Short mmCIF file of C-alpha atoms and ligand atoms in Angstrom, two decimals:
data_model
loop_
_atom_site.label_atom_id
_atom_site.label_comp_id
_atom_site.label_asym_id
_atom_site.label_seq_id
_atom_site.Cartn_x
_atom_site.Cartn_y
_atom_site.Cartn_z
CA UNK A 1 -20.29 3.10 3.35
CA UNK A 2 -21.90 1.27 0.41
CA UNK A 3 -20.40 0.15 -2.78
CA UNK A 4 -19.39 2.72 -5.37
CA UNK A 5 -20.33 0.20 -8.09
CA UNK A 6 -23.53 -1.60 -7.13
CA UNK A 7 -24.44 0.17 -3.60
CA UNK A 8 -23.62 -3.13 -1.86
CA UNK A 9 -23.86 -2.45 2.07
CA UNK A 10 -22.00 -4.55 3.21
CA UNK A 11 -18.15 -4.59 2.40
CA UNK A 12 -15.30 -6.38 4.05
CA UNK A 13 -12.41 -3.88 5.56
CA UNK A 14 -9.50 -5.49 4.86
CA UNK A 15 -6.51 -3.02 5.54
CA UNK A 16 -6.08 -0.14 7.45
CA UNK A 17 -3.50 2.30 7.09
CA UNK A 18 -4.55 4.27 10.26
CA UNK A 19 -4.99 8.20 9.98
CA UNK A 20 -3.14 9.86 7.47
CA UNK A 21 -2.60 13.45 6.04
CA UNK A 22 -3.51 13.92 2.47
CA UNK A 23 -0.58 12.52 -0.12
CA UNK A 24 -0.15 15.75 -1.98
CA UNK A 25 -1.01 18.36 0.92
CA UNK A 26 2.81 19.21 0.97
CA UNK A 27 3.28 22.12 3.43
CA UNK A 28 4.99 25.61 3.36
CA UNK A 29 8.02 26.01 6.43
CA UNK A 30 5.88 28.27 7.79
CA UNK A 31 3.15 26.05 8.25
CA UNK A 32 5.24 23.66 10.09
CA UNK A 33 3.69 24.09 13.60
CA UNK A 34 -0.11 24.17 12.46
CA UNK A 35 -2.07 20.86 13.37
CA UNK A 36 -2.54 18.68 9.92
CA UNK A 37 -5.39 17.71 8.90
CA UNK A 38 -5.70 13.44 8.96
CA UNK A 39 -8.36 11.38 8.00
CA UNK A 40 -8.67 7.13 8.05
CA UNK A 41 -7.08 5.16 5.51
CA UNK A 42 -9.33 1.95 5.06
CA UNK A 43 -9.23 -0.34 2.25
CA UNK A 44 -12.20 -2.61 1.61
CA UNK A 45 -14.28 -5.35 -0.29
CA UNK A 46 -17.22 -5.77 -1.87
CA UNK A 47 -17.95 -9.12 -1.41
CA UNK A 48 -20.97 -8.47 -4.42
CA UNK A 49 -19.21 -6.52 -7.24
CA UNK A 50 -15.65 -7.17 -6.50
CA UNK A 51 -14.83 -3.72 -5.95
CA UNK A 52 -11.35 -2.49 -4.20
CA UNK A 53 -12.34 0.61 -2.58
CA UNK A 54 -11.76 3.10 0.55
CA UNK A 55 -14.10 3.20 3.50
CA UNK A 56 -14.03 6.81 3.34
CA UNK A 57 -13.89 9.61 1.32
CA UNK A 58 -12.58 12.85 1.89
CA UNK A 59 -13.84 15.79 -0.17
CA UNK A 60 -12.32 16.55 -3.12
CA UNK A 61 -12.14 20.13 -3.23
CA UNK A 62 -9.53 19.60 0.11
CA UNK A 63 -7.09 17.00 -2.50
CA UNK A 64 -7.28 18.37 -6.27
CA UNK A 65 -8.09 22.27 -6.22
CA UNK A 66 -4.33 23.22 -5.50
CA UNK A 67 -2.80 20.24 -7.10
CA UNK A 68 1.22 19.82 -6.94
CA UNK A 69 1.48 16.51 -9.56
CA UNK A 70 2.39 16.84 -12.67
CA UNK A 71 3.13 14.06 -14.80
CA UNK A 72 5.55 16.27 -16.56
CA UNK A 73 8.05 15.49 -14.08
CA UNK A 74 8.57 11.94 -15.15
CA UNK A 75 10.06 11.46 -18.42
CA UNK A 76 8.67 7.78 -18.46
CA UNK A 77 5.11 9.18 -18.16
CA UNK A 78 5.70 11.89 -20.60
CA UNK A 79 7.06 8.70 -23.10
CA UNK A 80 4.05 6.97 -22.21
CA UNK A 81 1.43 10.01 -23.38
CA UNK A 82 3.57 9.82 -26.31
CA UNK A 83 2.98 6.14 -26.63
CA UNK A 84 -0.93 6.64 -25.74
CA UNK A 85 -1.89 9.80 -28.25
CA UNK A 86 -0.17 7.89 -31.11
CA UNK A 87 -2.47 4.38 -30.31
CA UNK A 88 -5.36 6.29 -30.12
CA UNK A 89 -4.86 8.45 -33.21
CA UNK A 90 -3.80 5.37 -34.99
CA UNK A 91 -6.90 3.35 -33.39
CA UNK A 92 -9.47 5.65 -34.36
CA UNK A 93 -8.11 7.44 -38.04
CA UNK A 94 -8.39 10.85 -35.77
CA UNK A 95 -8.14 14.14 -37.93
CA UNK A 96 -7.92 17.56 -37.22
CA UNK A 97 -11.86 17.89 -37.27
CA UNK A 98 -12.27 15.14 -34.75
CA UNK A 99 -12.01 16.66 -30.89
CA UNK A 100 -9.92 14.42 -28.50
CA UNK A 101 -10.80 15.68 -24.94
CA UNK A 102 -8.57 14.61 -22.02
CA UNK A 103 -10.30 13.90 -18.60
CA UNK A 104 -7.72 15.34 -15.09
CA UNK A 105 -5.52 16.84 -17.77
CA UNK A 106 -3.37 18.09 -15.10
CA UNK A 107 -1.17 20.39 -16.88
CA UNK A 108 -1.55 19.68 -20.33
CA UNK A 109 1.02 16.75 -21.12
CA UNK A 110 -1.09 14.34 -22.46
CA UNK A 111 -3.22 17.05 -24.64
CA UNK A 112 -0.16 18.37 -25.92
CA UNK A 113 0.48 15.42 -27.42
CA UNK A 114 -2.66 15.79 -29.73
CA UNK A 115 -1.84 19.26 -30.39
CA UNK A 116 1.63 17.91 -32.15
CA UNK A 117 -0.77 15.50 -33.99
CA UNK A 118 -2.80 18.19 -35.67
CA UNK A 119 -5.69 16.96 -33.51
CA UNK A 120 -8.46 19.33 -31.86
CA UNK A 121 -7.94 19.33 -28.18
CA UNK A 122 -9.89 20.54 -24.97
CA UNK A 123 -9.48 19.67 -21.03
CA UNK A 124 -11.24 19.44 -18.43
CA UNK A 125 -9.58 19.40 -14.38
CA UNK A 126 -10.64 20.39 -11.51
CA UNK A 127 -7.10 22.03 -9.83
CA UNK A 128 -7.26 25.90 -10.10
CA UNK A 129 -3.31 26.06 -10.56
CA UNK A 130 -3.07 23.48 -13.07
CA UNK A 131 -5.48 24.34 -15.36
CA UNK A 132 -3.81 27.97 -15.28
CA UNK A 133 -0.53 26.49 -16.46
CA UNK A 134 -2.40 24.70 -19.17
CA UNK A 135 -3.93 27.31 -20.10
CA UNK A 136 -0.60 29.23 -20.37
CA UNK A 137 0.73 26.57 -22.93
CA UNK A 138 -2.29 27.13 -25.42
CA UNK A 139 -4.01 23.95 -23.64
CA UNK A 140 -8.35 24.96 -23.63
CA UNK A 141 -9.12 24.07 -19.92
CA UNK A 142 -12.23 23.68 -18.19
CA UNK A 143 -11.46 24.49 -15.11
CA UNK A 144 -14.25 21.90 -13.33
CA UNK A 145 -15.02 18.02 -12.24
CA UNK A 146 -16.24 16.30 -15.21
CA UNK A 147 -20.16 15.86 -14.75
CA UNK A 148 -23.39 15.56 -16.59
CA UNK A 149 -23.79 18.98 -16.72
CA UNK A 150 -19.32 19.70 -18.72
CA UNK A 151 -20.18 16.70 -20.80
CA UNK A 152 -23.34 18.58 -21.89
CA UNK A 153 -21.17 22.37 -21.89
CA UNK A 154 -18.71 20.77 -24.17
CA UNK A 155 -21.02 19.17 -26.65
CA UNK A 156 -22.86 21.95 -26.77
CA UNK A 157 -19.89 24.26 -27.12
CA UNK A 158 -17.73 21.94 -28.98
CA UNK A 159 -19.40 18.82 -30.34
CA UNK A 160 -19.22 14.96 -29.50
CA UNK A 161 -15.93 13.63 -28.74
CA UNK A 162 -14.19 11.25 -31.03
CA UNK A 163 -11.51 10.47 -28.54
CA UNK A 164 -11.68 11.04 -24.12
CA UNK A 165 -9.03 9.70 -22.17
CA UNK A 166 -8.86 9.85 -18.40
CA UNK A 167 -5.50 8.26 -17.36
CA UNK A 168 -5.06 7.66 -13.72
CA UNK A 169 -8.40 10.06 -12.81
CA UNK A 170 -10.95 7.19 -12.72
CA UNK A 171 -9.65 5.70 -9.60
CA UNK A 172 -10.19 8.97 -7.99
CA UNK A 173 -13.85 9.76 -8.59
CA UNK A 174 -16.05 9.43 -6.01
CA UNK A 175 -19.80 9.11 -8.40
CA UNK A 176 -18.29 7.16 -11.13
CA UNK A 177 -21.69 6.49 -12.39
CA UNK A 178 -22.44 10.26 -12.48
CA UNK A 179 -19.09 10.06 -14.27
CA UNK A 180 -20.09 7.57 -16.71
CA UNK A 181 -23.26 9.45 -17.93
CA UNK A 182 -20.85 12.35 -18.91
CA UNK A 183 -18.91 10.03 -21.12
CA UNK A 184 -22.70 8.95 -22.41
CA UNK A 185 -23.12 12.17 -23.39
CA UNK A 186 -19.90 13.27 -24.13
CA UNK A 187 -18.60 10.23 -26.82
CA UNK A 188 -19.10 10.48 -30.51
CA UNK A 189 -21.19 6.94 -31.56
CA UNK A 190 -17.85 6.30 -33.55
CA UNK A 191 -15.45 7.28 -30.68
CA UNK A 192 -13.43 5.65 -27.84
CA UNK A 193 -13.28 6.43 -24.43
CA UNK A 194 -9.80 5.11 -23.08
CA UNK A 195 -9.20 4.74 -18.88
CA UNK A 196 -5.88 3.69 -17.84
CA UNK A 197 -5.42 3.17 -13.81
CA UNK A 198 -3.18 0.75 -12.08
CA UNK A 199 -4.69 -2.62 -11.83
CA UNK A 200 -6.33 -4.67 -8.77
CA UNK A 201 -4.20 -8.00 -9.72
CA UNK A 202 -0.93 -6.31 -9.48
CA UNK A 203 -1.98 -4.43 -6.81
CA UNK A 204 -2.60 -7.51 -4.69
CA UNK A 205 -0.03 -9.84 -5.83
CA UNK A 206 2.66 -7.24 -5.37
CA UNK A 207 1.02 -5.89 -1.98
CA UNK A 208 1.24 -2.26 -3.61
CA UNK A 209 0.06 -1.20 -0.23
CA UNK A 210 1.88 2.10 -0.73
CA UNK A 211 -0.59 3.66 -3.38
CA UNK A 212 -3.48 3.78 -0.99
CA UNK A 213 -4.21 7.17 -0.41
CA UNK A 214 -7.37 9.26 -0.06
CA UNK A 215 -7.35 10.75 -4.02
CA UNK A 216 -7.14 6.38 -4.77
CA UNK A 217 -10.89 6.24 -4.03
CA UNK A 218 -11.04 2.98 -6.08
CA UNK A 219 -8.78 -0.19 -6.91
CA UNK A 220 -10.21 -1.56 -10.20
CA UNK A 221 -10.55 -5.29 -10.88
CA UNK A 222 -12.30 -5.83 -14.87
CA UNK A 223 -15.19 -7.79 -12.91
CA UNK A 224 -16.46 -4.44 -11.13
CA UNK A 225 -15.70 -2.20 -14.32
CA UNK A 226 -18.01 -5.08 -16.31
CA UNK A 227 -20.49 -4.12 -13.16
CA UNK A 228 -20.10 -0.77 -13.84
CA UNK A 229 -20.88 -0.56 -17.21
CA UNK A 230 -23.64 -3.05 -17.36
CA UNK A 231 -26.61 -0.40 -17.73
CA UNK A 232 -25.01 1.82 -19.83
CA UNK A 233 -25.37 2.04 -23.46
CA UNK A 234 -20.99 1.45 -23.08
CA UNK A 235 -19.23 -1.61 -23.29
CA UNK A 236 -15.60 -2.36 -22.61
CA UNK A 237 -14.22 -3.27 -26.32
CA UNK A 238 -10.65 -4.42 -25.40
CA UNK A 239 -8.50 -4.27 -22.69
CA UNK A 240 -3.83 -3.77 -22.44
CA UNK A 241 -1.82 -4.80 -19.65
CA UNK A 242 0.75 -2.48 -18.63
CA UNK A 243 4.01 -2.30 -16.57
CA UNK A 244 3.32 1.36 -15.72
CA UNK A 245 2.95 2.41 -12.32
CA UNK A 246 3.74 -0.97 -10.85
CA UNK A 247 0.85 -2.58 -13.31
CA UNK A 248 -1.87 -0.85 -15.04
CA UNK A 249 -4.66 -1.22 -17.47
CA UNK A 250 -5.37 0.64 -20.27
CA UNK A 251 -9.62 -0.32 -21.29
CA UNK A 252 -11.24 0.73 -24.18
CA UNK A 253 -14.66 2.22 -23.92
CA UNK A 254 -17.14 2.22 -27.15
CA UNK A 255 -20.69 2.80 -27.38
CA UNK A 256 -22.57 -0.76 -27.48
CA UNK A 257 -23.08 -2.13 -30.38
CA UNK A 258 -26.07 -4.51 -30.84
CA UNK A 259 -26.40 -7.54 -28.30
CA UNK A 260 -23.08 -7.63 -27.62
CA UNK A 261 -21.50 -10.39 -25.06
CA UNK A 262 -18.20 -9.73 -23.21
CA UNK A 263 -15.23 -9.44 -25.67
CA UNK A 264 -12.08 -12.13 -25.23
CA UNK A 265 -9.70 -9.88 -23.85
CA UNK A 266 -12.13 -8.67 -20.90
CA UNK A 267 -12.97 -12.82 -20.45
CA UNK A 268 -9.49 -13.61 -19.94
CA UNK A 269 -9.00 -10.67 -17.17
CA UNK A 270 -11.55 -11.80 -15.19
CA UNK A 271 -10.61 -15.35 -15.53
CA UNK A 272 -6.67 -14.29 -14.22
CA UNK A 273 -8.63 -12.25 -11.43
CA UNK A 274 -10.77 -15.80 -10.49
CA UNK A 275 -7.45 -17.88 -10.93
CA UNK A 276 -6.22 -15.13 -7.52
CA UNK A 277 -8.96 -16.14 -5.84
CA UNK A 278 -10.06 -12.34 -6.06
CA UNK A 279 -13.45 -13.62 -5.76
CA UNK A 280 -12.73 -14.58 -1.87
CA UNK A 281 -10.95 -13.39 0.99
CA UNK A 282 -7.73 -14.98 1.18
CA UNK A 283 -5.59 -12.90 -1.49
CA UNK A 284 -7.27 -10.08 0.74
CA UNK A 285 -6.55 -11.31 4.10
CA UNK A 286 -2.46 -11.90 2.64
CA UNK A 287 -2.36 -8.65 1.43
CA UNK A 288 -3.21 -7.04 4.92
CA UNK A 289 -0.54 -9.49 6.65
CA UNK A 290 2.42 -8.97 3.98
CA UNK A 291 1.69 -5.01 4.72
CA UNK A 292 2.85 -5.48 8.20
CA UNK A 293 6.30 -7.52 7.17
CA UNK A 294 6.65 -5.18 4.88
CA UNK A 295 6.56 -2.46 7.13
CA UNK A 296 8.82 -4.43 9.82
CA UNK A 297 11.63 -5.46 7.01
CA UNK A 298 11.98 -1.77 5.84
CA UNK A 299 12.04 -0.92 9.79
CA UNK A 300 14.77 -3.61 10.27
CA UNK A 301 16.81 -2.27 7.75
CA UNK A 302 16.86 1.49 8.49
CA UNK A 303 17.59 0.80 12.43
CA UNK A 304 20.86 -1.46 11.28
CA UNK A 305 21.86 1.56 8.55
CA UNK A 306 21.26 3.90 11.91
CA UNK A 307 23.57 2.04 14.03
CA UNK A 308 26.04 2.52 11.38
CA UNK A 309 25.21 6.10 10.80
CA UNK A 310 24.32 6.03 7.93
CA UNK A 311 22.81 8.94 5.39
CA UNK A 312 19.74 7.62 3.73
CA UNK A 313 17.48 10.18 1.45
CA UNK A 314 14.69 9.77 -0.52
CA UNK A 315 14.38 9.79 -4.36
CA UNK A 316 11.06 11.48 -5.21
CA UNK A 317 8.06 13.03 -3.28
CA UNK A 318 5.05 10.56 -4.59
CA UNK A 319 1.86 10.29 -3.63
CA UNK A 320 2.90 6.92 -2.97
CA UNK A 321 6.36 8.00 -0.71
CA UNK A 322 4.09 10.27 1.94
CA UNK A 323 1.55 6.96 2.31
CA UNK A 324 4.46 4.64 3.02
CA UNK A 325 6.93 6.70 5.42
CA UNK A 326 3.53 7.79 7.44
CA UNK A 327 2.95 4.13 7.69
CA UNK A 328 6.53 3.18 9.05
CA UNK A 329 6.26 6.83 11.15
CA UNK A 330 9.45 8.38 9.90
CA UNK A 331 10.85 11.08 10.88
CA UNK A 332 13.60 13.56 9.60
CA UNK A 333 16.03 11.81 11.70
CA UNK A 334 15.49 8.57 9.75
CA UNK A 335 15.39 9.93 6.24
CA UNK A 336 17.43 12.94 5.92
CA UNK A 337 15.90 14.81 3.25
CA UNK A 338 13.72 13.99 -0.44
CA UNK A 339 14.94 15.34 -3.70
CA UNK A 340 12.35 15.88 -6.25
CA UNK A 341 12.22 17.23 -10.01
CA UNK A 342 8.45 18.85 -9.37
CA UNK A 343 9.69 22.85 -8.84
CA UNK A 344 5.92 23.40 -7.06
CA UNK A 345 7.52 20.72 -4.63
CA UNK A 346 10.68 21.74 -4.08
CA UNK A 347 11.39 23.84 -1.04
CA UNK A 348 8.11 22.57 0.32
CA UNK A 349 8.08 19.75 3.26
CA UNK A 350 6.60 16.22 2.86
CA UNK A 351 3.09 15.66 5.18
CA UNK A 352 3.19 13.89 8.21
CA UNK A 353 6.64 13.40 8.30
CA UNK A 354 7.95 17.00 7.62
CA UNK A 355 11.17 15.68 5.78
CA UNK A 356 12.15 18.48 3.26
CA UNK A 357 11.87 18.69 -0.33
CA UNK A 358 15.37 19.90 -3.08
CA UNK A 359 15.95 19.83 -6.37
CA UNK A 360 17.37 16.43 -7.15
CA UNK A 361 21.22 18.25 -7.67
CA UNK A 362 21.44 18.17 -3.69
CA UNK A 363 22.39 15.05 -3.38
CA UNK A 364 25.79 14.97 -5.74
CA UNK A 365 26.68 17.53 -3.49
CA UNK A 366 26.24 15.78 -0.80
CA UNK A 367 26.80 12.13 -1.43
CA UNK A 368 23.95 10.65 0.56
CA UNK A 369 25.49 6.90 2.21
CA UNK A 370 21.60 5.42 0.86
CA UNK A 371 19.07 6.36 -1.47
CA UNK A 372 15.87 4.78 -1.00
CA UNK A 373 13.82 5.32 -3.90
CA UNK A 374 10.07 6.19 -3.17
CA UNK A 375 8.58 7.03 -6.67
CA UNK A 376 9.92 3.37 -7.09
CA UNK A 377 7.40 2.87 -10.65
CA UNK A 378 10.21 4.96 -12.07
CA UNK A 379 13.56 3.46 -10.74
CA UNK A 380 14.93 2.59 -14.03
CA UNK A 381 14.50 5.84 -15.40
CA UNK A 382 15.90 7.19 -11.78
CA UNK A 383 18.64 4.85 -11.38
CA UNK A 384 19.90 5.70 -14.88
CA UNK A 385 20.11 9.63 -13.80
CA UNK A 386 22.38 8.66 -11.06
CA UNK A 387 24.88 6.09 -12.21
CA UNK A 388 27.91 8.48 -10.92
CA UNK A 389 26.85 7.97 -7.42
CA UNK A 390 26.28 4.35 -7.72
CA UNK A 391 30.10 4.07 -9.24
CA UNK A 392 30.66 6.65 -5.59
CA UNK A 393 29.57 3.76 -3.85
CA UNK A 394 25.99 4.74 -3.11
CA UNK A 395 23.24 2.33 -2.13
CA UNK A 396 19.89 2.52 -3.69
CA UNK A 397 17.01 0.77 -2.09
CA UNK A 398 14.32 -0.53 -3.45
CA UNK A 399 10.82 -0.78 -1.92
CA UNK A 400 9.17 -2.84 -4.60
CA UNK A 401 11.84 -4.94 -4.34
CA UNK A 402 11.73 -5.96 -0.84
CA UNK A 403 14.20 -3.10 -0.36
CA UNK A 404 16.60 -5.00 -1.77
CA UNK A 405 19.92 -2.41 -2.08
CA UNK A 406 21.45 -2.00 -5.42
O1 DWN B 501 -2.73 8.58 -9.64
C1 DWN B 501 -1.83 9.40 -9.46
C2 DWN B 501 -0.46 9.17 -10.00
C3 DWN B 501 -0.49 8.94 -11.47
O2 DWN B 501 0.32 10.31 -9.80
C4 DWN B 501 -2.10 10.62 -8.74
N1 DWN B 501 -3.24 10.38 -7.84
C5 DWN B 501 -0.96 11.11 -7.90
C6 DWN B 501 0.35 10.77 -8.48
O3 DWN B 501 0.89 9.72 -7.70
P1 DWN B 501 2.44 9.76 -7.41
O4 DWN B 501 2.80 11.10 -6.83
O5 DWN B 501 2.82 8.54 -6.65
O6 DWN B 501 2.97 9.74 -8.92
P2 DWN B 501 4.34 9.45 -9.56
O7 DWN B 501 4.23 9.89 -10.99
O8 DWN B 501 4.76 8.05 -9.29
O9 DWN B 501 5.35 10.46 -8.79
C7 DWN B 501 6.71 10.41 -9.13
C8 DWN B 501 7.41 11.47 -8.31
O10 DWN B 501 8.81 11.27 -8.46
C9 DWN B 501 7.10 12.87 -8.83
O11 DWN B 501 7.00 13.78 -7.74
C10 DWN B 501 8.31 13.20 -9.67
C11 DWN B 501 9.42 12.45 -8.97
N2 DWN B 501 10.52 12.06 -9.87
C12 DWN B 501 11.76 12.63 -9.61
O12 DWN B 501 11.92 13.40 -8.68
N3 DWN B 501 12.79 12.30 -10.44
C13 DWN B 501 10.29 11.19 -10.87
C14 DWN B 501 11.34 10.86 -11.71
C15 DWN B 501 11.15 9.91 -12.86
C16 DWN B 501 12.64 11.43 -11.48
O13 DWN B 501 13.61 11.16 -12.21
#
């Protein structure tokens, strides 16, 4: 495998996750019986670049043609596209001549956004269902993987871009610099391309072991997206910290201007990475050994709540949830059932595990003993739902929080 960023040979496998089925491959009841389809989940280092990124990669048609995410389905992420349209809007004095183009537009959300901002919109993602539903709400859709050759389509068709975004899609493409030469193509000389994916730093320090999975092709540090962008006519003109999705960044992408050196904010990020030792293998090397006690504390804990006979569910069907419980190998008898507010997920079972899928109402039916929460990024906004079954005397755990029980 060689580096995505600089083509590095040699990289440093620091954490395996064994063979796993794909996060979102949730199956059908009838399809309960047929074999699954796992591949190896292998995190590693390039000793060169910096790079975070998996030993192998699985094709994307088999994760993000039927896609079953929707960011919709969080009303913290649906805030935060509020939060994100405005900035940019604001940011770049966008009108409704300019074209804002979002990048894995899923369903719409974020573009929709725009649309209530009088702003000209188009998308471009590669899941066949998804783009139908966008399509549905009035969303333009390409229905592709953004390329050379839609960058070119959609300047041809539409013009330059003023505004791209691709939040939480970067991580996930396999030829990023193929990727890169779209947004070349694609950006307006006065525009800003804007990433936003969760963040190597946090990702380490918080052994966020539970968001590898096989569509998580890459774990960005700023040192390898500096790499990256090196010989490109783009340069990285300011960088926010976030506290979404466990810790993210959200980078802003302009077209160079002349001799340009690196600006503060991206300095300071890679001097925080340097000050974690990112630069060598120890933070690496912890990371891989606080994935085990992590695994053996949450093990600990659900064979005392068995003894006692206990009812534990899980809050949410993440990505995130299916990497974790196929870690610890749980089973329906551990974790009773998932609720969910995704409707393409309820009804459906989890992979690996085969733990079913309801609508979140299930559980004030019936009263659950524990709730561990799996789509833990979005516990506050969870926890607040479900205050009447905390005043019943329900226990919510919480994985980011050593699974401490609230
Ligand atoms: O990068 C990715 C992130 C952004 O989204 C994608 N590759 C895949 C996906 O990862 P994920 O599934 O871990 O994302 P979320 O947004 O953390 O998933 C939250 C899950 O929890 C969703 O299935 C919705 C569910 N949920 C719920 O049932 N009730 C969420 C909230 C807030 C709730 O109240």
């Amino acid at each position: 495998m060689l580096c995505r960023i600089c083509k590095n040979k040699s990289l440093y496998e620091f954490c395996s996750l064994g063979l796993q089925p794909l996060a979102n491959s949730f199956i059908k009841k009838e399809d309960l019986s047929k074999k699954e389809k796992v591949f190896p989940l292998e995190l590693c280092l390039c000793k060169k670049c910096g790079m975070v990124q998996l030993n192998d990669v699985v094709p994307a048609k088999l994760m993000f043609r039927n896609y079953l995410y929707i960011p919709s389905a969080s009303k913290t992420r649906i805030e935060h596209f509020n939060e994100l349209a405005s900035t940019i809007k604001d940011l770049l004095a966008l009108t409704k001549k300019d074209l804002a183009v979002d990048i894995g537009s899923n369903d719409g959300s974020l573009l929709e956004v725009y649309v209530q901002l009088g702003i000209k919109i188009l998308g471009v993602d590669p899941s066949v269902n998804l783009a139908k539903v966008a399509e549905l709400k009035g969303i333009p859709t390409i229905n592709d993987y953004f390329t050379r050759k839609t960058a070119t389509k959609i300047v041809k068709k539409y013009g330059k871009a003023k505004a791209i975004t691709a939040t939480n899609v970067f991580a996930h493409v396999d030829n990023i610099h193929e990727f890169v030469k779209g947004i070349e193509i694609l950006l307006a000389d006065n525009g800003a391309f804007v990433i936003e994916f969760p963040y190597l730093v946090d990702f380490i320090e918080n052994c966020e072991f539970d968001t590898i999975y096989h569509e998580h092709l890459s774990y960005f540090g700023v040192r390898a997206l500096v790499k990256l962008f090196e010989k490109t006519s783009l340069e990285i003109f300011s960088i926010q910290r976030m506290k979404l999705d466990g810790g993210s960044l959200r980078v802003f992408v302009q077209k160079k201007k002349k001799n340009s050196k690196l600006y503060p904010e991206v300095e300071s990020l890679i001097k925080l990475e340097l000050e974690h030792k990112l630069d060598t293998l120890d933070p690496y090397k912890t990371f891989a050994k606080l994935v085990k006690e992590r695994r053996d504390t949450f093990l600990r804990l659900l064979s005392e709540l068995k003894k006692k006979k206990k009812k534990i569910v899980g809050y949410g069907a993440p990505a995130k949830g299916n990497t974790f419980l196929n870690y610890c190998r749980i089973t329906p008898k551990d974790i009773w059932y998932i609720v969910d507010s995704t409707p393409y997920k309820q009804g459906l079972f989890l992979p690996g595990t085969h733990i079913p899928i309801y609508h979140e109402n299930k559980i004030f039916s019936d009263v659950p003993d524990y709730i561990i929460i799996l789509a833990w990024n979005f516990a506050d906004e969870i926890m607040k739902k479900n205050v009447d079954l905390r005043k019943k005397g329900v226990g919510f755990i919480l994985p980011h929080e050593d699974f401490k029980i609230k």
